[in-house]
PDB file of C-alpha atoms in Angstrom:
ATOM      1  CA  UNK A 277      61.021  41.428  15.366  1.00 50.00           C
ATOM      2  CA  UNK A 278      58.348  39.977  13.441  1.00 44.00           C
ATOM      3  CA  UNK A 279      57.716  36.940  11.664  1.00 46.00           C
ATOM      4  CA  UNK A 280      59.255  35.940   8.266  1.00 46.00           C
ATOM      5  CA  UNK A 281      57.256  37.991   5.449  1.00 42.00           C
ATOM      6  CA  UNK A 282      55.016  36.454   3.218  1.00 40.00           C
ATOM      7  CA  UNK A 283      56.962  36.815  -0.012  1.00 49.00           C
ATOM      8  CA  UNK A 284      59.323  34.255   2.224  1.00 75.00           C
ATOM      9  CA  UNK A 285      59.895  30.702   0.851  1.00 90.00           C
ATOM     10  CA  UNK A 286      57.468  28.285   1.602  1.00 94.00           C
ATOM     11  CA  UNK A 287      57.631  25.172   1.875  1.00 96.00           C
ATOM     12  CA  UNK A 288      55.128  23.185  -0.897  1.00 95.00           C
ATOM     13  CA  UNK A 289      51.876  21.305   0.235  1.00 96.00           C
ATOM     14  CA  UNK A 290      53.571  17.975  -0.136  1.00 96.00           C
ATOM     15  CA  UNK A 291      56.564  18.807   2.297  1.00 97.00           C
ATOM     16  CA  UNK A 292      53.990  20.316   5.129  1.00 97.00           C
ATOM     17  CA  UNK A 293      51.878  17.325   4.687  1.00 97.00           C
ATOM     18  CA  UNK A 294      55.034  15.121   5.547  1.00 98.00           C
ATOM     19  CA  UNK A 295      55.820  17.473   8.048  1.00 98.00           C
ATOM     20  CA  UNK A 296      52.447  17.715   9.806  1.00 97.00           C
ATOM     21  CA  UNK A 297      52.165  13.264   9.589  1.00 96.00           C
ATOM     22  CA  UNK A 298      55.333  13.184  10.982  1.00 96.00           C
ATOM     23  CA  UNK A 299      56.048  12.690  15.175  1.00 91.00           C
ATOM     24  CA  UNK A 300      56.890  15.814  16.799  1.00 90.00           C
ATOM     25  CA  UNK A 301      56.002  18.807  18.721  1.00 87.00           C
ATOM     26  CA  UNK A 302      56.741  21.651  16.235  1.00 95.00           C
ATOM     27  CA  UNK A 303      53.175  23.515  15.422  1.00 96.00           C
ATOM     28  CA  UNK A 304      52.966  24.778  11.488  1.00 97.00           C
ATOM     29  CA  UNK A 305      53.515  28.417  11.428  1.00 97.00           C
ATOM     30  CA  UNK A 306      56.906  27.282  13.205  1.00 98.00           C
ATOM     31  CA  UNK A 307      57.877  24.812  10.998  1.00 98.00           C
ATOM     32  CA  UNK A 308      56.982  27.065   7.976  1.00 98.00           C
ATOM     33  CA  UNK A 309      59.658  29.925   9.341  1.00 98.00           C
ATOM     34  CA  UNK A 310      62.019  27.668  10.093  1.00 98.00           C
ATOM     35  CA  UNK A 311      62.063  26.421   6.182  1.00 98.00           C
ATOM     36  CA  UNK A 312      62.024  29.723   5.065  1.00 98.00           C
ATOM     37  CA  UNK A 313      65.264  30.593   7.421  1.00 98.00           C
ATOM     38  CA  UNK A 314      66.683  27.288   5.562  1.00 98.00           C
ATOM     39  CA  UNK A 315      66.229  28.291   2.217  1.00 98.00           C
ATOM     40  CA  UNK A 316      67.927  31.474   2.786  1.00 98.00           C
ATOM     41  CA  UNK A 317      70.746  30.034   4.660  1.00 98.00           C
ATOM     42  CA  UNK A 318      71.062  27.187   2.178  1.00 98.00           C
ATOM     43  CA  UNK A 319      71.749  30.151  -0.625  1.00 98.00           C
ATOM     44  CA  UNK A 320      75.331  30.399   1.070  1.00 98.00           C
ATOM     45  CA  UNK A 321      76.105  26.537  -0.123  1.00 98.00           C
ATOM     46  CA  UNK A 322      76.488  25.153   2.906  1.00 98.00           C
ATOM     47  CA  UNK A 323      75.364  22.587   5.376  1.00 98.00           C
ATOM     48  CA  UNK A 324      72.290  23.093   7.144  1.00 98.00           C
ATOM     49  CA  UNK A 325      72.591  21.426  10.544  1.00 98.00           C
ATOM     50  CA  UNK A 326      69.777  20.356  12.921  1.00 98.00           C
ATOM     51  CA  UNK A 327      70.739  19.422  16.611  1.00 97.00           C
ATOM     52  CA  UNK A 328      67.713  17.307  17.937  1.00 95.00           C
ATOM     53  CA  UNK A 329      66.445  15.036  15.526  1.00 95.00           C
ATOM     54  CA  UNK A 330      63.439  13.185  17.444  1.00 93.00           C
ATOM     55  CA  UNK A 331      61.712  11.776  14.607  1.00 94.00           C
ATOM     56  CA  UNK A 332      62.685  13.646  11.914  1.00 96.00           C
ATOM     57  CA  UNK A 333      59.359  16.072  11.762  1.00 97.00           C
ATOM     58  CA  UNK A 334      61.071  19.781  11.298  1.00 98.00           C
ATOM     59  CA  UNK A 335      64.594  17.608   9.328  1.00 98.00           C
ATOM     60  CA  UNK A 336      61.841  17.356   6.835  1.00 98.00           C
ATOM     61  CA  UNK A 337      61.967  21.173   5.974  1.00 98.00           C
ATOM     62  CA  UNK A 338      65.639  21.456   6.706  1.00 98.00           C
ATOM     63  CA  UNK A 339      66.096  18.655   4.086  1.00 98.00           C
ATOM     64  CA  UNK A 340      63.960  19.820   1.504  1.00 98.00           C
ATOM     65  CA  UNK A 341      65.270  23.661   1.745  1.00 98.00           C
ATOM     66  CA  UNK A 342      68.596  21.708   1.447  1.00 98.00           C
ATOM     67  CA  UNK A 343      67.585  20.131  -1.629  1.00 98.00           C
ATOM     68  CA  UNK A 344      66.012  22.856  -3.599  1.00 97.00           C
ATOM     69  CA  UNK A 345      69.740  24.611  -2.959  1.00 98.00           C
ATOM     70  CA  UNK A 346      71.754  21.267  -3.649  1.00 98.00           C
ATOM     71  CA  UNK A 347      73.580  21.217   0.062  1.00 98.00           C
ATOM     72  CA  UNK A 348      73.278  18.634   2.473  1.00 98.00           C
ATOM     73  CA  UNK A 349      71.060  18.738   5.539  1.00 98.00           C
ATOM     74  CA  UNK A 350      72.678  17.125   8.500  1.00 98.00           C
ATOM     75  CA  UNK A 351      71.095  16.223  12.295  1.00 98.00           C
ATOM     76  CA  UNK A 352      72.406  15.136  15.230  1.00 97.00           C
ATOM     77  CA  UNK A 353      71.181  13.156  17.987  1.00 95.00           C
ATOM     78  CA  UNK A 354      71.871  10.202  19.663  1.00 92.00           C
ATOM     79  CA  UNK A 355      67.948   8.824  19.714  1.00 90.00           C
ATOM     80  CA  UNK A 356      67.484   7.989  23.347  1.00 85.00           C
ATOM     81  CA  UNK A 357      65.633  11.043  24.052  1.00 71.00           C
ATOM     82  CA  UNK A 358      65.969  14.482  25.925  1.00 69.00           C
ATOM     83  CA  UNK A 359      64.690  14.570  29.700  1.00 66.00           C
ATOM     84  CA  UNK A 360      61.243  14.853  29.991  1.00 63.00           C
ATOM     85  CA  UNK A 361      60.838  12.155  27.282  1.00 63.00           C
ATOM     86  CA  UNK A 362      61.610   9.882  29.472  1.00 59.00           C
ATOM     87  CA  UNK A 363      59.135   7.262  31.356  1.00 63.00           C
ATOM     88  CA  UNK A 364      56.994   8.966  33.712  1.00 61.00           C
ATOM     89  CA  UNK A 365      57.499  12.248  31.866  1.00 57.00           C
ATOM     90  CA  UNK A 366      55.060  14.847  30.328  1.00 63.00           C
ATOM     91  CA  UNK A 367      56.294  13.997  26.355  1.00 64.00           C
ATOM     92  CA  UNK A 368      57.318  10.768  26.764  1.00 64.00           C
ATOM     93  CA  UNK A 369      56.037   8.600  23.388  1.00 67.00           C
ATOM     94  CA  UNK A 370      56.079   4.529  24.962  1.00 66.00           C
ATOM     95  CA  UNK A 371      55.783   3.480  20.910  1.00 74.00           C
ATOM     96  CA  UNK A 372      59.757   4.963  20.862  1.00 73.00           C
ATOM     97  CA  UNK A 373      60.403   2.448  23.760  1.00 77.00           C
ATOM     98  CA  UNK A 374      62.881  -0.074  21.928  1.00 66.00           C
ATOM     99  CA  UNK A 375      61.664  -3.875  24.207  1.00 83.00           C
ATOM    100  CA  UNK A 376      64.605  -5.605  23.597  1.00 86.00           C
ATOM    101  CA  UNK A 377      67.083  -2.774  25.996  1.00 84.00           C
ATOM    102  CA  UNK A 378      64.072  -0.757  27.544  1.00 74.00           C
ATOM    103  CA  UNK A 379      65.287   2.303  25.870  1.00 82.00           C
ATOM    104  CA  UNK A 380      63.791   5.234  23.951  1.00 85.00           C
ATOM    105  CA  UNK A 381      65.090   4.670  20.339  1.00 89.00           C
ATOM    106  CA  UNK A 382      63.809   7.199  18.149  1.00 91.00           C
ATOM    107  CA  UNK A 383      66.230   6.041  15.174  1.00 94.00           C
ATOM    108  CA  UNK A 384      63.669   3.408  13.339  1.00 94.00           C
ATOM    109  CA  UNK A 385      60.947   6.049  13.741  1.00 94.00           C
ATOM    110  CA  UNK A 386      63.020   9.139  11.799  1.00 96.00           C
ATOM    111  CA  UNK A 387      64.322   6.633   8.865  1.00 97.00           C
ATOM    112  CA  UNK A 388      60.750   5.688   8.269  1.00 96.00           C
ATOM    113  CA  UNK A 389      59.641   9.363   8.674  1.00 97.00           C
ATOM    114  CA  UNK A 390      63.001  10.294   5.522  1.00 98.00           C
ATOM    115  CA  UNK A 391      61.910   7.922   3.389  1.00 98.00           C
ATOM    116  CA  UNK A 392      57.595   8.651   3.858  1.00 97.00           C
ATOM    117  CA  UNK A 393      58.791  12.019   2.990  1.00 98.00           C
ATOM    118  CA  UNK A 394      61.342  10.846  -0.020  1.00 97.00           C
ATOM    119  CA  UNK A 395      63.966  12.927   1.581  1.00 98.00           C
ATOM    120  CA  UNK A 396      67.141  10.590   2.348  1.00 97.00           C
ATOM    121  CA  UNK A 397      69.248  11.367   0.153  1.00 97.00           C
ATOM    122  CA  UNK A 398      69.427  14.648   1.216  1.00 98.00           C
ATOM    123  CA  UNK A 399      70.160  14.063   4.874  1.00 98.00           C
ATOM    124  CA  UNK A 400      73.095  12.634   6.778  1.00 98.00           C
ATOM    125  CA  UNK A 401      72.522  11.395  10.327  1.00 98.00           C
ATOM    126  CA  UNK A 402      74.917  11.924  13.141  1.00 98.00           C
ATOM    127  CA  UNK A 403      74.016   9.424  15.503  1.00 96.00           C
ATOM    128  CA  UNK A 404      75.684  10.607  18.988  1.00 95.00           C
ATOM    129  CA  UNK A 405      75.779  13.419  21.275  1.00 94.00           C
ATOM    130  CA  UNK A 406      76.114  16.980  20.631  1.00 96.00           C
ATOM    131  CA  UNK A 407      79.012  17.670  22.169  1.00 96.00           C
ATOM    132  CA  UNK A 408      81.074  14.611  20.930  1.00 96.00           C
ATOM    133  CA  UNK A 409      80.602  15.351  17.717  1.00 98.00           C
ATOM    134  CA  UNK A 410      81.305  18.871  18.269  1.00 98.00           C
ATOM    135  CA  UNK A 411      84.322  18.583  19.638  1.00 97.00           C
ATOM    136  CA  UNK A 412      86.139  17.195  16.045  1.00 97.00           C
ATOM    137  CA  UNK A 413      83.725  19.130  13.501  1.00 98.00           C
ATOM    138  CA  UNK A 414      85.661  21.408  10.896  1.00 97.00           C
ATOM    139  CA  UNK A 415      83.199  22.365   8.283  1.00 97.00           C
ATOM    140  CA  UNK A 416      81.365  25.757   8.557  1.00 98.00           C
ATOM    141  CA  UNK A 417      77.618  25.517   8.712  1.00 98.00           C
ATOM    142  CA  UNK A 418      75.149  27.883   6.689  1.00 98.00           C
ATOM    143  CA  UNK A 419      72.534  27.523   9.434  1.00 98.00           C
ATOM    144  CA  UNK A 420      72.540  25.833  13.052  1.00 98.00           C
ATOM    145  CA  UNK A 421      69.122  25.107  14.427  1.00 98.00           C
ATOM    146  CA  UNK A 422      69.367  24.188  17.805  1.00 98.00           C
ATOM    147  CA  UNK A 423      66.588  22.054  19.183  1.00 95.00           C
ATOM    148  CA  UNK A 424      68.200  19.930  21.404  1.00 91.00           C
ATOM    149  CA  UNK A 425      68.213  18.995  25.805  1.00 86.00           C
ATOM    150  CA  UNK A 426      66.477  21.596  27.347  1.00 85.00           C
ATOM    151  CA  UNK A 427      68.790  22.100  30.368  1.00 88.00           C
ATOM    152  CA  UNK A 428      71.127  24.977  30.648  1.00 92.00           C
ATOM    153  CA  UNK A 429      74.216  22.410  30.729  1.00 92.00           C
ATOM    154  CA  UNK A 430      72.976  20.748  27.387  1.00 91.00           C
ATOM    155  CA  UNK A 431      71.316  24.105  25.713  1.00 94.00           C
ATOM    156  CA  UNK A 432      74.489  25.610  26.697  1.00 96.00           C
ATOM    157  CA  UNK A 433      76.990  22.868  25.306  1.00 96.00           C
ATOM    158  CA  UNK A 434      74.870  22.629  21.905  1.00 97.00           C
ATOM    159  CA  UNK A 435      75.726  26.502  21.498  1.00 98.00           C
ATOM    160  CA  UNK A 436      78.950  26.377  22.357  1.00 98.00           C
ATOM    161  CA  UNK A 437      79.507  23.553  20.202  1.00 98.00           C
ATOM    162  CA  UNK A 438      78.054  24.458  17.293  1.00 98.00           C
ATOM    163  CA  UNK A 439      78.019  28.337  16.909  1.00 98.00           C
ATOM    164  CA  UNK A 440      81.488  29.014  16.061  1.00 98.00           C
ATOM    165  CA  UNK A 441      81.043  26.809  12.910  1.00 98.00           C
ATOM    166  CA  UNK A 442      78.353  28.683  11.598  1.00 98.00           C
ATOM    167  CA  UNK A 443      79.831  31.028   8.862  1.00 98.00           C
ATOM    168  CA  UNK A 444      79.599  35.202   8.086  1.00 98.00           C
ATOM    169  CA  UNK A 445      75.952  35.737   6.997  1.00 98.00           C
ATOM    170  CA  UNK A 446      74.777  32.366   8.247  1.00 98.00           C
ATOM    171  CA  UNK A 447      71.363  31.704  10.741  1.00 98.00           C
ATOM    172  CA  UNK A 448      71.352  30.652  13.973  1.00 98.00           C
ATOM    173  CA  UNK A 449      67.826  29.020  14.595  1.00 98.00           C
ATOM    174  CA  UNK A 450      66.781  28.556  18.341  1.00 98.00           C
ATOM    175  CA  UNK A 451      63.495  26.798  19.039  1.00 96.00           C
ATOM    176  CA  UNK A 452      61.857  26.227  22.624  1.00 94.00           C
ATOM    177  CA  UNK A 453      62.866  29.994  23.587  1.00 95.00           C
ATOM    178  CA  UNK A 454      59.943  31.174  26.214  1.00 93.00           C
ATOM    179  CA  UNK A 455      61.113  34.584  28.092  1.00 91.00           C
ATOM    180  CA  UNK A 456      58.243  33.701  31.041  1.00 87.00           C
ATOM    181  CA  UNK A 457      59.668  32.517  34.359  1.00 83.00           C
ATOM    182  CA  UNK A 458      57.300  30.142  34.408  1.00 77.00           C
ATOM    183  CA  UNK A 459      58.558  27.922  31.662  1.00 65.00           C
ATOM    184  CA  UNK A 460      61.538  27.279  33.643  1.00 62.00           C
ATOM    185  CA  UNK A 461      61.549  23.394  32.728  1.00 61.00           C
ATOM    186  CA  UNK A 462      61.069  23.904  29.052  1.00 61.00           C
ATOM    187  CA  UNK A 463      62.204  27.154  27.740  1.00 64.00           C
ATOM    188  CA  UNK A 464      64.189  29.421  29.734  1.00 89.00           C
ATOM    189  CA  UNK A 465      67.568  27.449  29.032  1.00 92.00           C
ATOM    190  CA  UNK A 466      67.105  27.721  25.476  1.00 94.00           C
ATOM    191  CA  UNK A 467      66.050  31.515  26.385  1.00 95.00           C
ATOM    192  CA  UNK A 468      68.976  32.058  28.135  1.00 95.00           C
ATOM    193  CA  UNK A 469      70.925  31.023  24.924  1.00 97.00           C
ATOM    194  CA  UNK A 470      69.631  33.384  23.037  1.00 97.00           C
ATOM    195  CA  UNK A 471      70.473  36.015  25.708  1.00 97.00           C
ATOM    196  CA  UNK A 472      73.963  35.203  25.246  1.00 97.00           C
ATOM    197  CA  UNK A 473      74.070  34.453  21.712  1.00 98.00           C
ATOM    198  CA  UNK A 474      72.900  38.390  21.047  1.00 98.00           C
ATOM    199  CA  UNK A 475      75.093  39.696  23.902  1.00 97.00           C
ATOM    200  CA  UNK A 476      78.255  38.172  22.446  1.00 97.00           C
ATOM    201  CA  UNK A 477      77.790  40.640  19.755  1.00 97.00           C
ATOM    202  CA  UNK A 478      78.190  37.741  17.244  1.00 98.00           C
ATOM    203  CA  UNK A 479      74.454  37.765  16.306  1.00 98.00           C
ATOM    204  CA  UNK A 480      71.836  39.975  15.040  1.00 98.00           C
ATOM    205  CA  UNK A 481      68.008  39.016  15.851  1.00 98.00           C
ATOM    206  CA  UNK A 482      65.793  38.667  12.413  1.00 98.00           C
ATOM    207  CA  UNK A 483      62.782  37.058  13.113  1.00 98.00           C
ATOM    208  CA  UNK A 484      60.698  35.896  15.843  1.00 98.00           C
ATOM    209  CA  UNK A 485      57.719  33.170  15.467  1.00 98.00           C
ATOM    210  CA  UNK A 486      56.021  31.972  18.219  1.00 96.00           C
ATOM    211  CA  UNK A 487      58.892  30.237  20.595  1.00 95.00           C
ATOM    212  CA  UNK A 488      61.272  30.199  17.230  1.00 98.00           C
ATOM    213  CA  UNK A 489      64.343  32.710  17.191  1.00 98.00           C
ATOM    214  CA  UNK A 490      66.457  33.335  13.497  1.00 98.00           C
ATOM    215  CA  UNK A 491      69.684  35.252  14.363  1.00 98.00           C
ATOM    216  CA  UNK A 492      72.223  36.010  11.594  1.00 98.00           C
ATOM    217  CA  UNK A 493      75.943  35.632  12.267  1.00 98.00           C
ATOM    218  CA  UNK A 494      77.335  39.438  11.667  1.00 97.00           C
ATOM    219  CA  UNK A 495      80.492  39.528  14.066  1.00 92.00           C
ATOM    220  CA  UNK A 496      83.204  37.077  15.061  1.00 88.00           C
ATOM    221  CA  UNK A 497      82.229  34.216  17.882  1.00 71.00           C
ATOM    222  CA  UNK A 498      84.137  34.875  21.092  1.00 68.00           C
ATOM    223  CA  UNK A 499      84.369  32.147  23.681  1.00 62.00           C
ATOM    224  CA  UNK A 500      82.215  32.781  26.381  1.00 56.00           C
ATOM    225  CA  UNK A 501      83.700  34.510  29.924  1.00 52.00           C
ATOM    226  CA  UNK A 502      81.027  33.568  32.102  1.00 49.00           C
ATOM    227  CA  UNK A 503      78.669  30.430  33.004  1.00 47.00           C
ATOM    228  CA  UNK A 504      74.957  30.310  31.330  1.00 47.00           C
ATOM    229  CA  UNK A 505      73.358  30.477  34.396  1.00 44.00           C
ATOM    230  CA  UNK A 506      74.353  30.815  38.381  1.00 37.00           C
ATOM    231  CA  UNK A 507      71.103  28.676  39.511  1.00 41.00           C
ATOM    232  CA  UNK A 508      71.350  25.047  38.193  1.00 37.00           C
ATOM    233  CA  UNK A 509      68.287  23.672  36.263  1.00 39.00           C
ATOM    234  CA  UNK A 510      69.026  19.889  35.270  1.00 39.00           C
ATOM    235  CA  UNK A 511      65.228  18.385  36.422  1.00 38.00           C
ATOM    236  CA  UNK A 512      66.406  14.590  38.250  1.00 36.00           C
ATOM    237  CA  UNK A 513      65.590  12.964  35.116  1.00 35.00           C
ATOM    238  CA  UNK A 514      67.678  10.084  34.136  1.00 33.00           C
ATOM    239  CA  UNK A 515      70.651  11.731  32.295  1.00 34.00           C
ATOM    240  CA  UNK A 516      70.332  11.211  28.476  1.00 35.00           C
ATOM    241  CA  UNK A 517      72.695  14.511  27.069  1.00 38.00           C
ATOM    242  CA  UNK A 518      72.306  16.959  24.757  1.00 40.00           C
ATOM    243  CA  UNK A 519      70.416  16.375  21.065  1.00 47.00           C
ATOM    244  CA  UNK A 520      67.562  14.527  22.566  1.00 41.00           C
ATOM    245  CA  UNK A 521      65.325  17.218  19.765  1.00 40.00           C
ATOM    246  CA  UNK A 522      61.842  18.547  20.020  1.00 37.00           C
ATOM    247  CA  UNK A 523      61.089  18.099  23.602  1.00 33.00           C
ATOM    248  CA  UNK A 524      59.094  20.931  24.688  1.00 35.00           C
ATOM    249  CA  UNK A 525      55.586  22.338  24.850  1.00 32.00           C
ATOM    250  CA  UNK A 526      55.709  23.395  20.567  1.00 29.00           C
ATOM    251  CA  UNK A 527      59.286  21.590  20.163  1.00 33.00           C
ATOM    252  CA  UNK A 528      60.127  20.454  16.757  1.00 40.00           C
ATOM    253  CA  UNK A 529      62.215  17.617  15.154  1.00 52.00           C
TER     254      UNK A 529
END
């Protein structure tokens, strides 16, 4: 697979300036093929949903595909950060430390990033983890871009949660996918989601930029029959769940 085409949507110079300001990991040609997988999910009227908000950087070109269509852009996170955000860690930011609890609280920072961009009335936050949330949703999804904890239990659970929802003809968006061994910490769980996604026979591959994988929902969603993984990854991190967003070496959100 190749990248998205050039006759693709784009995303105009205001909206990557925004993006490119904002906090985050997600490099350009990234970002700009995950907007143009937006706009073509958003032509199916639906939600576009973003698990992993950080500070808003790649919600910025989910929420501006979803206003050029009229839908509503939704993310999910609960703001205290994915594991190797955390103190002592390779991505951790100390400006997201809140003082007053000691906690990452990325919250403040993504508001401030909406409203830079002039983009909040087009998103709805879902402060809380992935799975919770999950668990009750009902509403099928024109696109799920999962950018979330990048351990095989929360990679994993963000899938499961989410895919099912994501209607006939809609994108499944995985960022953070690296096939090499070597990025065992920061991309094979997300890799190992995209195994399974294709293998379920749900998905079709479309496009592939850099660590950014658009697969289109062509089959029914089965439940899965076996675990993610057989060798455990979690790093001893303090636990934070899934939906802690743009985390890895080119991560987004």
């Amino acid at each position: 697979m190749s990248a998205a085409p050039a006759t693709s949507a784009a995303p105009g110079p205001g909206t990557m300036a925004a993006f490119e300001a904002a906090k985050g990991f997600m490099p350009a040609d990234e970002g700009r093929a995950l907007y143009a997988a937006a706009v073509e999910a958003a032509a199916l009227g639906l939600p576009l949903l973003e698990v992993g908000t950080y500070c808003g950087r790649s919600t910025i070109l989910l929420a501006d595909a979803a206003r050029r269509a009229g839908v509503t852009a939704l993310t999910v996170d609960h703001h205290r950060g994915s594991e190797e955000q955390q103190p002592g860690w390779a991505y951790h930011d100390p400006t997201t430390v809140d003082p007053e609890v000691g906690l990452m609280d990325t919250l403040p920072t993504f508001r401030r990033t909406l409203h830079r961009a002039g983009l909040e009335e087009h998103v709805v936050a879902l402060v809380g983890r992935s799975p919770q949330i999950a668990a009750f949703w009902n509403t099928p999804l024109g696109l799920v871009f999962v950018d979330g904890g990048h351990t095989d239990e929360h990679a994993g659970s963000d899938y499961e949660g989410w895919a099912p929802h994501i209607a006939e003809g809609g994108l499944l968006v995985l960022h953070d996918v690296f096939p090499d061994p070597a990025d065992e910490f920061t991309g094979q769980a997300p890799y190992r989601v995209y195994l399974r996604a294709l293998a379920s026979g749900a998905f079709t591959e479309t496009a592939v930029t850099g660590s950014l994988r658009v697969l289109r929902r062509t089959g029914p969603h089965t439940p899965p029959t076996t675990p993610l993984t057989t060798t455990p990854t979690t790093p001893t991190v303090p636990p934070t769940g899934s939906a802690g967003g743009g985390t890895a070496p080119g991560g987004g959100a």
